[in-house]
Coordinates of C-alpha atoms and ligand atoms in Angstrom, one line a residue:
M869 CA -17.4 -0.6 31.5
L870 CA -15.8 -2.8 28.8
D871 CA -16.1 -5.7 31.1
D872 CA -15.9 -8.1 28.2
L873 CA -12.5 -6.8 27.1
K874 CA -11.2 -6.9 30.7
A875 CA -12.3 -10.5 31.0
N876 CA -10.7 -11.3 27.6
N877 CA -7.4 -9.7 28.9
R878 CA -7.4 -11.8 32.1
A879 CA -8.1 -15.0 30.1
W880 CA -5.3 -14.1 27.6
A881 CA -2.7 -13.4 30.3
Q882 CA -3.6 -16.7 32.0
R883 CA -3.2 -18.5 28.7
M884 CA 0.2 -17.0 28.0
V885 CA 1.4 -18.0 31.5
S886 CA 0.0 -21.4 31.3
R887 CA 2.0 -21.9 28.0
D888 CA 5.1 -20.4 29.4
A889 CA 5.3 -19.5 33.1
G890 CA 8.2 -17.0 32.6
F891 CA 6.7 -15.2 29.6
F892 CA 5.8 -11.8 31.0
R893 CA 8.8 -11.7 33.5
R894 CA 11.2 -12.1 30.5
L895 CA 9.5 -9.5 28.4
E896 CA 9.5 -7.1 31.3
S897 CA 13.2 -7.1 31.5
Q898 CA 13.9 -6.4 27.8
Q899 CA 12.4 -6.3 24.3
A900 CA 14.6 -7.4 21.4
P901 CA 12.4 -7.6 18.3
K902 CA 14.2 -8.2 15.0
Y903 CA 11.5 -6.5 12.9
L904 CA 9.9 -3.2 12.5
W905 CA 6.5 -3.3 10.9
I906 CA 5.2 -0.1 9.3
G907 CA 1.5 -0.8 8.5
C908 CA -1.9 0.7 8.0
S909 CA -4.1 1.5 11.0
D910 CA -6.9 -0.6 9.5
S911 CA -8.4 -2.9 12.2
R912 CA -8.3 -5.8 9.7
V913 CA -4.6 -5.7 9.3
P914 CA -3.3 -6.6 12.8
A915 CA 0.5 -6.8 12.6
N916 CA 1.5 -9.6 15.1
E917 CA -1.4 -11.9 14.1
I918 CA -0.6 -11.8 10.5
V919 CA 2.9 -13.0 10.9
D920 CA 2.0 -15.1 14.0
L921 CA 4.5 -13.4 16.3
D922 CA 4.3 -13.1 20.1
P923 CA 4.5 -9.8 22.1
G924 CA 8.1 -8.7 22.1
E925 CA 8.9 -10.0 18.6
L926 CA 7.6 -7.2 16.4
F927 CA 8.1 -3.4 16.8
V928 CA 5.1 -1.7 15.3
H929 CA 4.2 1.6 13.8
R930 CA 0.8 2.0 12.2
N931 CA -0.9 5.0 10.6
V932 CA -3.5 5.7 7.9
A933 CA -2.3 4.2 4.6
N934 CA 1.0 2.9 6.0
L935 CA 3.1 6.1 5.2
A936 CA 6.7 6.8 6.0
P937 CA 6.7 10.6 5.5
P938 CA 10.3 12.0 5.8
Q939 CA 9.0 14.9 8.0
D940 CA 6.8 13.0 10.4
A941 CA 8.3 13.0 13.9
N942 CA 6.2 10.1 15.1
Y943 CA 7.4 7.8 12.3
L944 CA 11.0 9.1 12.5
S945 CA 11.1 8.6 16.3
V946 CA 10.0 5.0 15.8
L947 CA 12.4 4.4 12.9
Q948 CA 15.4 5.9 14.9
F949 CA 14.6 3.8 18.0
A950 CA 14.2 0.6 16.0
I951 CA 17.4 1.2 14.0
D952 CA 19.8 2.7 16.7
V953 CA 18.5 1.1 19.9
L954 CA 16.7 -2.1 19.0
K955 CA 18.9 -2.8 16.0
V956 CA 16.1 -4.5 14.0
E957 CA 17.4 -6.4 11.0
H958 CA 14.2 -6.0 8.9
V959 CA 11.8 -3.2 8.2
M960 CA 8.6 -4.2 6.5
V961 CA 6.3 -1.6 5.0
V962 CA 3.1 -3.4 4.8
G963 CA 0.1 -2.1 2.8
H964 CA -3.1 -3.9 2.1
Y965 CA -5.3 -4.2 -1.0
G966 CA -8.5 -2.2 -0.8
C967 CA -7.0 0.3 1.5
G968 CA -9.5 3.0 2.3
G969 CA -6.8 5.6 3.0
V970 CA -5.3 5.1 -0.4
A971 CA -8.7 5.2 -2.0
A972 CA -9.6 8.4 -0.2
A973 CA -6.4 10.0 -1.4
V974 CA -7.6 10.0 -5.0
D975 CA -11.4 10.0 -4.9
G976 CA -11.6 13.9 -5.1
K977 CA -13.8 14.2 -1.9
R978 CA -12.7 16.6 0.8
R979 CA -12.4 15.3 4.3
G980 CA -10.2 17.8 6.1
L981 CA -6.9 17.1 7.8
V982 CA -6.6 13.6 6.4
D983 CA -6.4 15.1 2.9
H984 CA -3.0 16.6 3.9
W985 CA -1.9 13.3 5.5
L986 CA -2.7 11.5 2.3
H987 CA -1.0 14.0 0.0
P988 CA 2.0 11.7 -0.6
I989 CA -0.3 9.2 -2.2
R990 CA -1.6 11.8 -4.7
E991 CA 2.0 12.3 -5.6
V992 CA 2.6 8.6 -6.2
H993 CA -0.7 8.6 -8.3
H994 CA 0.6 11.5 -10.3
S995 CA 4.0 10.0 -11.1
H996 CA 2.3 6.7 -12.2
Q997 CA -0.7 8.3 -13.9
H998 CA -0.2 6.5 -17.3
E999 CA 0.2 3.1 -15.8
L1000 CA -2.8 3.6 -13.5
E1001 CA -5.1 5.1 -16.2
A1002 CA -4.4 2.0 -18.4
I1003 CA -6.1 -0.2 -15.8
T1004 CA -9.8 -0.2 -16.6
D1005 CA -11.0 -2.1 -13.5
D1006 CA -11.5 0.2 -10.5
T1007 CA -10.5 -2.4 -7.9
E1008 CA -7.4 -3.4 -9.8
R1009 CA -6.4 0.2 -10.3
L1010 CA -6.8 0.9 -6.5
N1011 CA -4.8 -2.2 -5.7
R1012 CA -2.0 -1.3 -8.0
L1013 CA -1.9 2.2 -6.3
C1014 CA -1.7 0.4 -2.9
E1015 CA 1.4 -1.5 -4.3
L1016 CA 3.0 1.6 -5.8
N1017 CA 2.4 3.5 -2.4
V1018 CA 4.3 0.7 -0.6
I1019 CA 7.2 0.8 -3.0
R1020 CA 7.4 4.6 -2.5
Q1021 CA 7.4 4.3 1.3
V1022 CA 10.1 1.6 1.1
R1023 CA 12.1 4.2 -0.8
N1024 CA 11.4 6.7 1.9
V1025 CA 12.6 4.4 4.6
A1026 CA 15.7 3.3 2.6
S1027 CA 16.7 6.8 1.8
D1028 CA 16.4 8.0 5.3
V1029 CA 19.6 9.2 7.0
F1030 CA 19.0 6.8 10.0
V1031 CA 19.1 3.9 7.7
Q1032 CA 21.8 5.2 5.4
D1033 CA 24.1 5.9 8.5
A1034 CA 23.3 2.5 9.8
W1035 CA 24.4 0.9 6.5
A1036 CA 27.6 3.1 6.5
R1037 CA 28.4 1.7 10.1
G1038 CA 28.1 -1.9 8.6
Q1039 CA 24.7 -2.5 10.4
K1040 CA 22.6 -5.1 8.5
I1041 CA 19.1 -3.8 7.7
C1042 CA 16.7 -5.1 5.0
V1043 CA 13.8 -2.9 4.0
H1044 CA 10.9 -4.9 2.4
G1045 CA 7.6 -4.0 0.6
W1046 CA 4.6 -6.2 1.3
V1047 CA 0.9 -5.9 0.5
Y1048 CA -1.5 -7.9 2.6
S1049 CA -4.7 -9.4 1.1
L1050 CA -7.9 -9.0 3.2
H1051 CA -9.4 -11.6 0.9
T1052 CA -6.9 -14.5 1.5
G1053 CA -5.0 -13.4 4.7
L1054 CA -1.8 -13.7 2.7
V1055 CA 1.1 -11.3 2.3
N1056 CA 2.3 -10.5 -1.2
D1057 CA 6.0 -9.7 -1.2
L1058 CA 6.6 -7.1 -3.9
N1059 CA 10.2 -8.1 -4.2
V1060 CA 11.6 -4.6 -3.8
T1061 CA 13.8 -5.5 -0.8
V1062 CA 16.6 -3.0 -0.3
S1063 CA 19.7 -3.9 1.8
N1064 CA 22.3 -1.3 0.9
V1065 CA 22.8 2.1 -0.5
A1066 CA 23.2 1.0 -4.1
E1067 CA 19.9 -0.9 -4.1
A1068 CA 18.2 2.0 -2.5
D1069 CA 19.4 4.3 -5.3
Q1070 CA 17.9 1.9 -7.9
L1071 CA 14.4 1.8 -6.4
R1072 CA 11.9 3.8 -8.5
Ligands
LIG115 CO1 -5.6 0.9 4.9

């Protein structure tokens, strides 16, 4: 079963060791990533590959439509561990253009549980309704909603008590909003980076 994947795994491990004999032994003893990536589960948006980082360099949390919901225990556990234990210096919320999750939030179709998961995106849509309705092209309108969703999730992360308490302790954390293009493979920095309480308050 899955013999091709197991063969891939053996070849990969061999490649890593031939490049750097102590690679896995070093990683085994500790992980010290500087970055937390909060991204979409979409298979076309693989975190490490996009920013060309090795295992051990990126702490990753992915879910449908890259949400950071303030009541989600999974996301909060990841965030707290990243901030309090790993002491990451950067948190990137990374959306992607053409996100199926974002599209599903606002297409009016019923899918079940995921409709509840995607509820925060409908709220983002509602609070930017005029801006979005003025965009006539469907793809462009969806892509703008993908950006607005990322900005809202940056605000969620930056307003979280784990992050606010870390800032109060003098810990350095920057929260960034990026959107990845499936078309070009490039990340678009939305320039909404927040690195202190005052900047977090300004973000709309
Ligand atoms: Co997506």
